[in-house]
Short mmCIF file of C-alpha atoms in Angstrom, two decimals:
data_model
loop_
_atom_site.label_atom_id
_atom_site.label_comp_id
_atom_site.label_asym_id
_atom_site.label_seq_id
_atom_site.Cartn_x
_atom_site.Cartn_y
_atom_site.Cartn_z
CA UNK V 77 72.61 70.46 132.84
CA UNK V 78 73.91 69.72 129.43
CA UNK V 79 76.72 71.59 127.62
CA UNK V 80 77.15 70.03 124.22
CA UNK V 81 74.10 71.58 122.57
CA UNK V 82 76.26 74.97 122.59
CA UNK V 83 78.65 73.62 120.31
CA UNK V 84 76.29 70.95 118.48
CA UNK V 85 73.04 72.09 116.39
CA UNK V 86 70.86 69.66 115.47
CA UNK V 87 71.56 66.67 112.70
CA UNK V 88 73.48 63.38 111.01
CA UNK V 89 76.77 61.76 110.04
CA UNK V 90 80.05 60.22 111.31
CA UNK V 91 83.20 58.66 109.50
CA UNK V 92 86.21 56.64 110.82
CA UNK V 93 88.16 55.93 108.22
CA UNK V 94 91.53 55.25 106.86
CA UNK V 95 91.22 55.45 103.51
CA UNK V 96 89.90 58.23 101.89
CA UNK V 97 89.62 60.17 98.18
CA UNK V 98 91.08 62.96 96.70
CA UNK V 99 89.75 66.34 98.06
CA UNK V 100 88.92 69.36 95.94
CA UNK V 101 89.30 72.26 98.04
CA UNK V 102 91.59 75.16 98.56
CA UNK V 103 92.25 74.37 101.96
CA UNK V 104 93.77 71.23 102.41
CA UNK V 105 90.83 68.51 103.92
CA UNK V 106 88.13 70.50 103.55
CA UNK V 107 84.89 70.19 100.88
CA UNK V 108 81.88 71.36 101.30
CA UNK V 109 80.70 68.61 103.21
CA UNK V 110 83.79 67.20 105.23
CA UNK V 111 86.25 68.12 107.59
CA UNK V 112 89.32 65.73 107.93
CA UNK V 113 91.29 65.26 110.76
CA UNK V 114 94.31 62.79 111.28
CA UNK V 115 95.28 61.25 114.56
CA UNK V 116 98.65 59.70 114.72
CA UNK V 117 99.34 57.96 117.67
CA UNK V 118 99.79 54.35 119.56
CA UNK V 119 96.98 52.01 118.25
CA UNK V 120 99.36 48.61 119.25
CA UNK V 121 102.48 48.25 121.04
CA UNK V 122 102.79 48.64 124.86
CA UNK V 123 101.35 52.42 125.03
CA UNK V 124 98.10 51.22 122.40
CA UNK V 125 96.21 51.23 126.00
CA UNK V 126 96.56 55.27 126.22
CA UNK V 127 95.93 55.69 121.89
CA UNK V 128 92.91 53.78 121.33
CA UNK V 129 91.01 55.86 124.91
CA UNK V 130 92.17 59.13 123.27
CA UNK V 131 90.49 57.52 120.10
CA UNK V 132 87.61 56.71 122.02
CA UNK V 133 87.01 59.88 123.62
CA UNK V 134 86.85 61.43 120.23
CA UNK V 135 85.20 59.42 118.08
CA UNK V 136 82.09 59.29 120.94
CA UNK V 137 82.47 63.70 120.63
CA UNK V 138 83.35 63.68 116.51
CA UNK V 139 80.10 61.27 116.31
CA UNK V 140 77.54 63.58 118.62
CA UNK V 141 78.75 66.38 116.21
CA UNK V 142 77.95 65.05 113.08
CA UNK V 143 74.95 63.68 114.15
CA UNK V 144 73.85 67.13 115.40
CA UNK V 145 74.39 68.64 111.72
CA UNK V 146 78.21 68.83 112.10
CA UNK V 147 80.44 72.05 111.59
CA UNK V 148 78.31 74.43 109.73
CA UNK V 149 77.30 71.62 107.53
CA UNK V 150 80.60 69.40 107.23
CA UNK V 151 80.91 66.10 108.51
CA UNK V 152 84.59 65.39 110.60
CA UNK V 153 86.18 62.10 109.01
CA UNK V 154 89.07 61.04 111.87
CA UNK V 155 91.76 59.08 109.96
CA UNK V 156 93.42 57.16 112.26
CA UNK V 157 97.61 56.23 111.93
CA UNK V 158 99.62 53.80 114.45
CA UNK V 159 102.63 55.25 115.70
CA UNK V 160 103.12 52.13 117.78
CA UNK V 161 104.98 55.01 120.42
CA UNK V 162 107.84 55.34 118.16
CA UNK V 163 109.20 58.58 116.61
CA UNK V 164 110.26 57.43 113.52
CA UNK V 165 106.92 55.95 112.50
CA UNK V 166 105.27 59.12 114.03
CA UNK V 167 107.04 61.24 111.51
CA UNK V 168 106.27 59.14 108.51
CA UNK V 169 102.38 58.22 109.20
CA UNK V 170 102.29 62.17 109.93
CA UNK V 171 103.75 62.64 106.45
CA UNK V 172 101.37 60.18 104.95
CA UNK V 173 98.61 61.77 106.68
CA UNK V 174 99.51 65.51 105.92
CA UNK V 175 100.80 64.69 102.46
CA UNK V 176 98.85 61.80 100.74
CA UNK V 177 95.27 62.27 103.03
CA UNK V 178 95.22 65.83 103.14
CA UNK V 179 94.04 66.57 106.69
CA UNK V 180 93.21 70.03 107.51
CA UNK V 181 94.35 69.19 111.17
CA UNK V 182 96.12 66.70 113.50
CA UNK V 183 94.18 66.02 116.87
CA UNK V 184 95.29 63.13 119.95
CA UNK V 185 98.83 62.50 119.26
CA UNK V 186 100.01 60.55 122.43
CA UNK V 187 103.50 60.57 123.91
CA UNK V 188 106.58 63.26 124.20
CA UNK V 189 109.17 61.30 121.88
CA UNK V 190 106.55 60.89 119.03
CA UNK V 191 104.91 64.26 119.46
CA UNK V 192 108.76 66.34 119.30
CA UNK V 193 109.20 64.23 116.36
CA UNK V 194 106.38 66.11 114.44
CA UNK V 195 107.18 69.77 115.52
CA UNK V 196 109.36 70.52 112.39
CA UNK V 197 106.33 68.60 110.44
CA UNK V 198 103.53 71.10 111.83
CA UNK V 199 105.52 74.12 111.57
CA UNK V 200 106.67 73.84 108.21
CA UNK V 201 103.58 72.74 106.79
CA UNK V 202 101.74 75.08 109.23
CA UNK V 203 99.61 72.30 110.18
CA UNK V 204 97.14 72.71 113.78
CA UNK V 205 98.00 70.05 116.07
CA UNK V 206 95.62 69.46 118.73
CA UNK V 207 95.16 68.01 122.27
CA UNK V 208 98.17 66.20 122.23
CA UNK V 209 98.47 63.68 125.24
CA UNK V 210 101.74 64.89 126.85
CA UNK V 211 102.49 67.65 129.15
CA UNK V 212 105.76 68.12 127.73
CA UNK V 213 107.16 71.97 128.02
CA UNK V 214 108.69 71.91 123.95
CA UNK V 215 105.76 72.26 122.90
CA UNK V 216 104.53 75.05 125.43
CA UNK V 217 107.12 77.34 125.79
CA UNK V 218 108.39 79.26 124.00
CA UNK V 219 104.65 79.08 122.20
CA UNK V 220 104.65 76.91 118.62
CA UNK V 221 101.89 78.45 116.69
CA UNK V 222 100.49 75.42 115.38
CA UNK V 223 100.38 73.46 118.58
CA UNK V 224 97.00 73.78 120.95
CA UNK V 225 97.10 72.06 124.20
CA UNK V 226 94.52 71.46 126.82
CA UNK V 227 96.19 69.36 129.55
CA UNK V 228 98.53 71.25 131.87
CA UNK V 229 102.22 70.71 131.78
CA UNK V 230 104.63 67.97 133.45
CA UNK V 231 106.13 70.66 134.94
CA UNK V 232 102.49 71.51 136.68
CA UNK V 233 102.22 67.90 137.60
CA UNK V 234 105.40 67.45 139.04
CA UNK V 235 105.36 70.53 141.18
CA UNK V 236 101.83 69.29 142.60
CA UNK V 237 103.19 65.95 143.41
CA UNK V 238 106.11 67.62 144.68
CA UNK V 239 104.36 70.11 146.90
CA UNK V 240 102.03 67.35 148.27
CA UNK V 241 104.94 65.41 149.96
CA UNK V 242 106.79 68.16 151.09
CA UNK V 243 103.90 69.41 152.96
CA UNK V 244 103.93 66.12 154.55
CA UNK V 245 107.81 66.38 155.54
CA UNK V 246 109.06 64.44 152.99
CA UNK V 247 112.69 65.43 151.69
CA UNK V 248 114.57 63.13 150.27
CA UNK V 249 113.24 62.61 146.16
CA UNK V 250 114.58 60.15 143.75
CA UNK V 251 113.48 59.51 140.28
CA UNK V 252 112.94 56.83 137.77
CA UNK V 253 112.70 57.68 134.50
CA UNK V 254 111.88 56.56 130.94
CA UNK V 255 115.22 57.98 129.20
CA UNK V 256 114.15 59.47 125.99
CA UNK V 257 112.05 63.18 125.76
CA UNK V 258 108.91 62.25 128.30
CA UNK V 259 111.02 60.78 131.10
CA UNK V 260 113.36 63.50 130.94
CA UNK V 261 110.47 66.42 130.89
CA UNK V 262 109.61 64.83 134.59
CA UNK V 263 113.12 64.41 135.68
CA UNK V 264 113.87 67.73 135.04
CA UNK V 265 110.06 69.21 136.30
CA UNK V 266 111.03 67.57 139.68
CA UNK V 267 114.23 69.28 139.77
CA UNK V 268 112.98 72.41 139.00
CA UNK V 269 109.92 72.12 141.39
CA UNK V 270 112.60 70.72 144.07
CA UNK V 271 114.88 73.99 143.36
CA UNK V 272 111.78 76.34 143.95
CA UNK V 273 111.98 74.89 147.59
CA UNK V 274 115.45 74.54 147.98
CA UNK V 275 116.03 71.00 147.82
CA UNK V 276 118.08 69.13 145.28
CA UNK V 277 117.11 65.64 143.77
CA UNK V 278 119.04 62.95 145.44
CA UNK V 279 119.16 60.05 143.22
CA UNK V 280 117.81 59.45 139.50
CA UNK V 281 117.42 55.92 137.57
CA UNK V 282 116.73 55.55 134.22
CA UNK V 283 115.10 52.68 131.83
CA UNK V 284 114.77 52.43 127.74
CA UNK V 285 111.55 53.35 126.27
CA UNK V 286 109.64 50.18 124.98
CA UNK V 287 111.19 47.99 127.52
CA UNK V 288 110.61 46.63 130.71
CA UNK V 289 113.54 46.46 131.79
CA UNK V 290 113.91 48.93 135.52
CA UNK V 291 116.38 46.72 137.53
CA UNK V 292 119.20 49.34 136.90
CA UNK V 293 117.22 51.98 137.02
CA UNK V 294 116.30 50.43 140.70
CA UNK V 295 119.88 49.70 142.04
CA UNK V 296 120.80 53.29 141.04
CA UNK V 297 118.10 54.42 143.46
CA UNK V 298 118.70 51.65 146.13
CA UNK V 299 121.13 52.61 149.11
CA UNK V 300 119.94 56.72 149.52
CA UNK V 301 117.29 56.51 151.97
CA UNK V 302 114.97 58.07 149.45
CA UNK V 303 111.52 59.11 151.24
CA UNK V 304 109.82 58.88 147.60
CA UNK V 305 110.59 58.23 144.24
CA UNK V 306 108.65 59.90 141.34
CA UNK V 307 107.92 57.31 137.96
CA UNK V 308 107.91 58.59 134.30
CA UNK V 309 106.51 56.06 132.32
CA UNK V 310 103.89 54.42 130.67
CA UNK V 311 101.87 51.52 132.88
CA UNK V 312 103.88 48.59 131.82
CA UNK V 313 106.94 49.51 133.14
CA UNK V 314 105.42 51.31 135.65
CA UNK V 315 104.43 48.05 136.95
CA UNK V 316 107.02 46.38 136.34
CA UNK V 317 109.30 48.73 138.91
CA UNK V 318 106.62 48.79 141.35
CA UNK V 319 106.84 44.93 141.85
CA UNK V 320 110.89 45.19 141.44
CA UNK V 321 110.86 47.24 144.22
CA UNK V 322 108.50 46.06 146.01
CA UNK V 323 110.34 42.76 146.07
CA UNK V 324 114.05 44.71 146.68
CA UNK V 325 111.92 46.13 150.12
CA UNK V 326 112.63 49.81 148.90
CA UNK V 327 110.39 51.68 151.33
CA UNK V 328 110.21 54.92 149.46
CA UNK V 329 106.55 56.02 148.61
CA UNK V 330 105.97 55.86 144.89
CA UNK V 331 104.40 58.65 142.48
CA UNK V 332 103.76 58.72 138.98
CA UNK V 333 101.98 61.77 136.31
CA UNK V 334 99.53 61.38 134.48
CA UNK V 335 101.02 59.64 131.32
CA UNK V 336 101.14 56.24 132.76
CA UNK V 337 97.79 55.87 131.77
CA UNK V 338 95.92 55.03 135.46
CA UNK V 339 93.12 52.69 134.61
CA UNK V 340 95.67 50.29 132.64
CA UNK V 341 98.34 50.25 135.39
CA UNK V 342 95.16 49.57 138.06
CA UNK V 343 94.18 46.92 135.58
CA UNK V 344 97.97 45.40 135.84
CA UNK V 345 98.73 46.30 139.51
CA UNK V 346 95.62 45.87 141.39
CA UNK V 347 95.86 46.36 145.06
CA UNK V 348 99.75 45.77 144.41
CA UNK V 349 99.47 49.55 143.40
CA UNK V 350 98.05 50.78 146.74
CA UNK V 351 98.90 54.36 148.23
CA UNK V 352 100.76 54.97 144.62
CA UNK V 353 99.73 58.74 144.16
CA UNK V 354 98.85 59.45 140.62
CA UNK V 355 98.76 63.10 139.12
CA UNK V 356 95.87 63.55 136.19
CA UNK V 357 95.32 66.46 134.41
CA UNK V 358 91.41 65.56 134.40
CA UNK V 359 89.08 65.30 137.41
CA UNK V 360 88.21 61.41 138.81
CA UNK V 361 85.58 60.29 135.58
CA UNK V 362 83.41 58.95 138.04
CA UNK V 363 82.47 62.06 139.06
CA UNK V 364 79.49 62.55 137.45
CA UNK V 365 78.31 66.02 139.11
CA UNK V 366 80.78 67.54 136.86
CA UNK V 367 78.59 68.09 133.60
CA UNK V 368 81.13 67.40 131.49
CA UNK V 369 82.26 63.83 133.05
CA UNK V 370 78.51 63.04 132.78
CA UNK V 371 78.13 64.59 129.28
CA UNK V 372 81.40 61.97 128.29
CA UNK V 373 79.79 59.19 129.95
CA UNK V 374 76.51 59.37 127.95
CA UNK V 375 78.73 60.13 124.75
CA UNK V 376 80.74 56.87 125.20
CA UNK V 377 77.22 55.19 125.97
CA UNK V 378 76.36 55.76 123.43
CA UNK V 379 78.90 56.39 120.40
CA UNK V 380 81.65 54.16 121.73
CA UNK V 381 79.73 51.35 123.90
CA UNK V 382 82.37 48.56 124.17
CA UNK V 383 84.43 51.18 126.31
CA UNK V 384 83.82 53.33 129.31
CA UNK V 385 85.39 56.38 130.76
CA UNK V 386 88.51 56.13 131.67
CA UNK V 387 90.96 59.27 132.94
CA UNK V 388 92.51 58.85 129.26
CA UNK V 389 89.27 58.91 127.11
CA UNK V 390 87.84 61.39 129.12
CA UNK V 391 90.41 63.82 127.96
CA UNK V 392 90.05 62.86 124.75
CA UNK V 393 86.68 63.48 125.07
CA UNK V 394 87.50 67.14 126.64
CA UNK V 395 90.00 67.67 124.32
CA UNK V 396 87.84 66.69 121.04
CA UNK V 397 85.03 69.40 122.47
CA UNK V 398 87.35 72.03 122.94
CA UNK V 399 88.09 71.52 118.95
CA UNK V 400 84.56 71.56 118.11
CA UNK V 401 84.26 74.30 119.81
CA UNK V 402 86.89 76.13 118.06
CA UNK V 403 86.25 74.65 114.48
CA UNK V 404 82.48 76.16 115.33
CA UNK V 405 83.70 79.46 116.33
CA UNK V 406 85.94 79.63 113.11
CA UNK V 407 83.22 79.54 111.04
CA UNK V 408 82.31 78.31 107.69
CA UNK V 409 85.29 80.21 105.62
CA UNK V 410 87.68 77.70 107.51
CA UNK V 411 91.35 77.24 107.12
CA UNK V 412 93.96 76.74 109.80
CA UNK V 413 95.15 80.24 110.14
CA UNK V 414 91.64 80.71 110.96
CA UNK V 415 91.24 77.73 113.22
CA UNK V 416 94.37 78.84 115.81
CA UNK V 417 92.83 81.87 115.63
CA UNK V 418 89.57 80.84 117.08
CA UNK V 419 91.43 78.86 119.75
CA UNK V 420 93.11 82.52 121.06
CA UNK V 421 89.85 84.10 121.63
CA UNK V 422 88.84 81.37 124.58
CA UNK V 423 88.78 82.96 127.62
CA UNK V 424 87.46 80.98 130.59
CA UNK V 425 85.22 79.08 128.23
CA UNK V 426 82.71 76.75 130.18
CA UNK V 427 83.28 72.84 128.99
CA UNK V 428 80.64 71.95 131.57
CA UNK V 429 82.06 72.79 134.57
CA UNK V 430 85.93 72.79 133.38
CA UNK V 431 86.66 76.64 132.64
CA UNK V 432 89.89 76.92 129.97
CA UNK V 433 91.92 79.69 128.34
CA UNK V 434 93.98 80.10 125.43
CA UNK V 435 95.70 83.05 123.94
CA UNK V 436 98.29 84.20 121.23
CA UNK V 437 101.38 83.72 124.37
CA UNK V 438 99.89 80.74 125.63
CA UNK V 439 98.46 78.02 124.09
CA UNK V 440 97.73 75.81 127.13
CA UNK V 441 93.85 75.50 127.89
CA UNK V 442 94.17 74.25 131.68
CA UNK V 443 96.75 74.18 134.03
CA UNK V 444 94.84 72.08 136.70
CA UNK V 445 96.08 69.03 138.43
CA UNK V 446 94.15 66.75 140.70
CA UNK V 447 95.72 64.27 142.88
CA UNK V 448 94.47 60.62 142.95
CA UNK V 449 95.87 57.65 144.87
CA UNK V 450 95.11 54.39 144.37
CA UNK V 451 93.47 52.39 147.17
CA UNK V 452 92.11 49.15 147.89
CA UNK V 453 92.83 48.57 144.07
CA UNK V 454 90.56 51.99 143.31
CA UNK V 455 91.37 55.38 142.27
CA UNK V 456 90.35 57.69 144.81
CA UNK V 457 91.49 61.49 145.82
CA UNK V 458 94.51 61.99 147.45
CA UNK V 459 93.15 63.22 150.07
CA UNK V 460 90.49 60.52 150.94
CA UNK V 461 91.03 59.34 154.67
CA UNK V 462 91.63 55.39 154.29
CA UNK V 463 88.96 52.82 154.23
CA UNK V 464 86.55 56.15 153.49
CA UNK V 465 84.06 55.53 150.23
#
């Protein structure tokens, strides 16, 4: 079973590019034969590992849909601006891109710190910003008009990984966090999914974004008989705590969400990451009865070949159809106003085999959360009895 022939007809043409003329249209990025979008997020720098899969996934989608005819006839161009995971150079390339490129839409920013930075940005220029990688709750509730998500929320993720070792008997929680917008969206999802069960956090550490640098954020957790200790961060210093504690003996279990990007902390951890549990907002890629992991696999195949799917650019990939979907459904009188629109009328639309929903008071696609773990240097389902294949 194949999905993507809903949203693609038949046809040619693809652009990445990051330079691009002057367009002659009423609404901003469109002409009669293009559709520009701008992604802004890490393409270097210690997060470029989660940017360039986003940019993957939806260059190998953007590509299948131009080659199929396109949007009623338009191409999608995807210009592409490094962030390097920094706020400040989030809001200017956003600028640049909005201002001097004229994109009709943003799609794939990565990170909470970067993506808050460009709220003001999308709102006053009334700019749709799409399938942003973070799970962050500012830009879910209360709704932002302009913002469409598709992953569920950090607070979804926490209270799974939450509920998963309570169930077990586990009590006592800690937290290390990356201390700027993303680590503290965890840090205070855990609390709130503790509070639900009437439990309280017990400890909390913190470390600075862009550094490695988790030994204080380990002796503040050290010395509380912690059962587990939930991780908000991207995979380097991720991996970095994991062997600091490892080597302090802390024998808390360790949990992370779905922003530390899985397949690049595997890649740095190995088997020195086993029984980690790892929240996604995706299912495993590798599970190719789910039409739309095999549709992405083929896509990347093809499109994107130096790369393969990954729990990153498989969302990209998800999140890239869901906007072809909607920029189809809009029509071919298309301006933004028109585009959110289209997004509101989803209900339980089929992305081969992944059902999503979006409306005017919520503008969150999915709120599912699987559990992985790694094991034997694998990713594997939580709940996969050791040594099982």
């Amino acid at each position: 079973m194949r999905f993507f022939p809903r949203f693609f007809p038949e046809c040619c043409c693809f652009a990445i590019t990051v330079a691009v003329g002057v367009v002659h249209a009423a609404e901003p990025g469109v002409t009669d034969t293009h559709i520009r979008l701008g992604m802004v997020n890490a393409q270097t720098g210690a997060a470029s590992g989660l940017g360039r899969a986003m940019l993957d996934g939806a260059t190998a989608v953007f590509q299948e849909a131009n080659q199929r005819g396109g949007i009623h006839g338009r191409s999608i161009e995807l210009v592409v601006a490094d962030d390097g995971y920094d706020p400040d150079r989030a809001i200017s390339e956003t600028l640049r891109l909005v201002e001097e490129k004229q994109v009709f839409a943003l799609f794939g920013n990565v990170g909470t710190p970067t993506t808050n930075a460009v709220i003001p940005i999308v709102q006053e220029m009334k700019v749709p910003l799409v399938g942003a990688f973070t799970g962050a709750m500012t830009l879910r509730r209360p709704v932002v008009h302009e913002i469409i998500n598709f992953r569920a929320s950090y607070d979804d993720e926490s209270d799974a990984l939450v509920q998963y070792f309570v169930s077990r008997g586990i009590k006592r929680f800690g937290v290390l966090y990356q201390d700027d917008g993303f680590g503290n969206a965890v840090l205070d999802g855990t609390v709130r999914a503790l509070q639900r069960r009437d439990m309280e956090l017990v400890a909390k550490g913190a470390f600075q974004r862009g550094t490695t640098a988790v030994k204080a954020g380990l002796a503040a957790l050290i010395g509380h008989d912690l059962q587990v200790v939930i991780m908000a961060g991207p995979y380097t210093p991720v991996a970095a705590f994991v062997r600091e504690a490892s080597q302090a003996k802390l024998k808390a279990a360790l949990a992370t969400v779905s922003f530390v990007g899985t397949d690049s902390l595997l890649q740095l951890l190995g088997t020195e990451g086993n029984n980690i549990l790892i929240s996604q907002v995706v299912p495993l890629p590798g599970e190719r009865t789910l039409p739309i992991a095999a549709e992405c696999a083929d896509l990347l195949a093809r499109h994107v070949p130096a790369a393969r799917l990954s729990f990153v650019s498989f969302e990209g990939c998800i999140s890239a159809t869901l906007m072809v979907a909607a920029l189809r459904r809009t029509g071919a009188d298309l301006t933004r106003e028109r585009l959110i629109r289209s997004f509101e009328t989803f209900d339980r639309l089929d992305l081969g085999g992944l059902q999503v929903t979006l409306r005017a008071d919520d503008h969150q696609a999915s709120t599912a959360v699987f559990l992985t773990r790694i094991a034997d240097g694998r990713i594997v389902p939580a709940d996969l009895a050791p040594g099982a294949k």
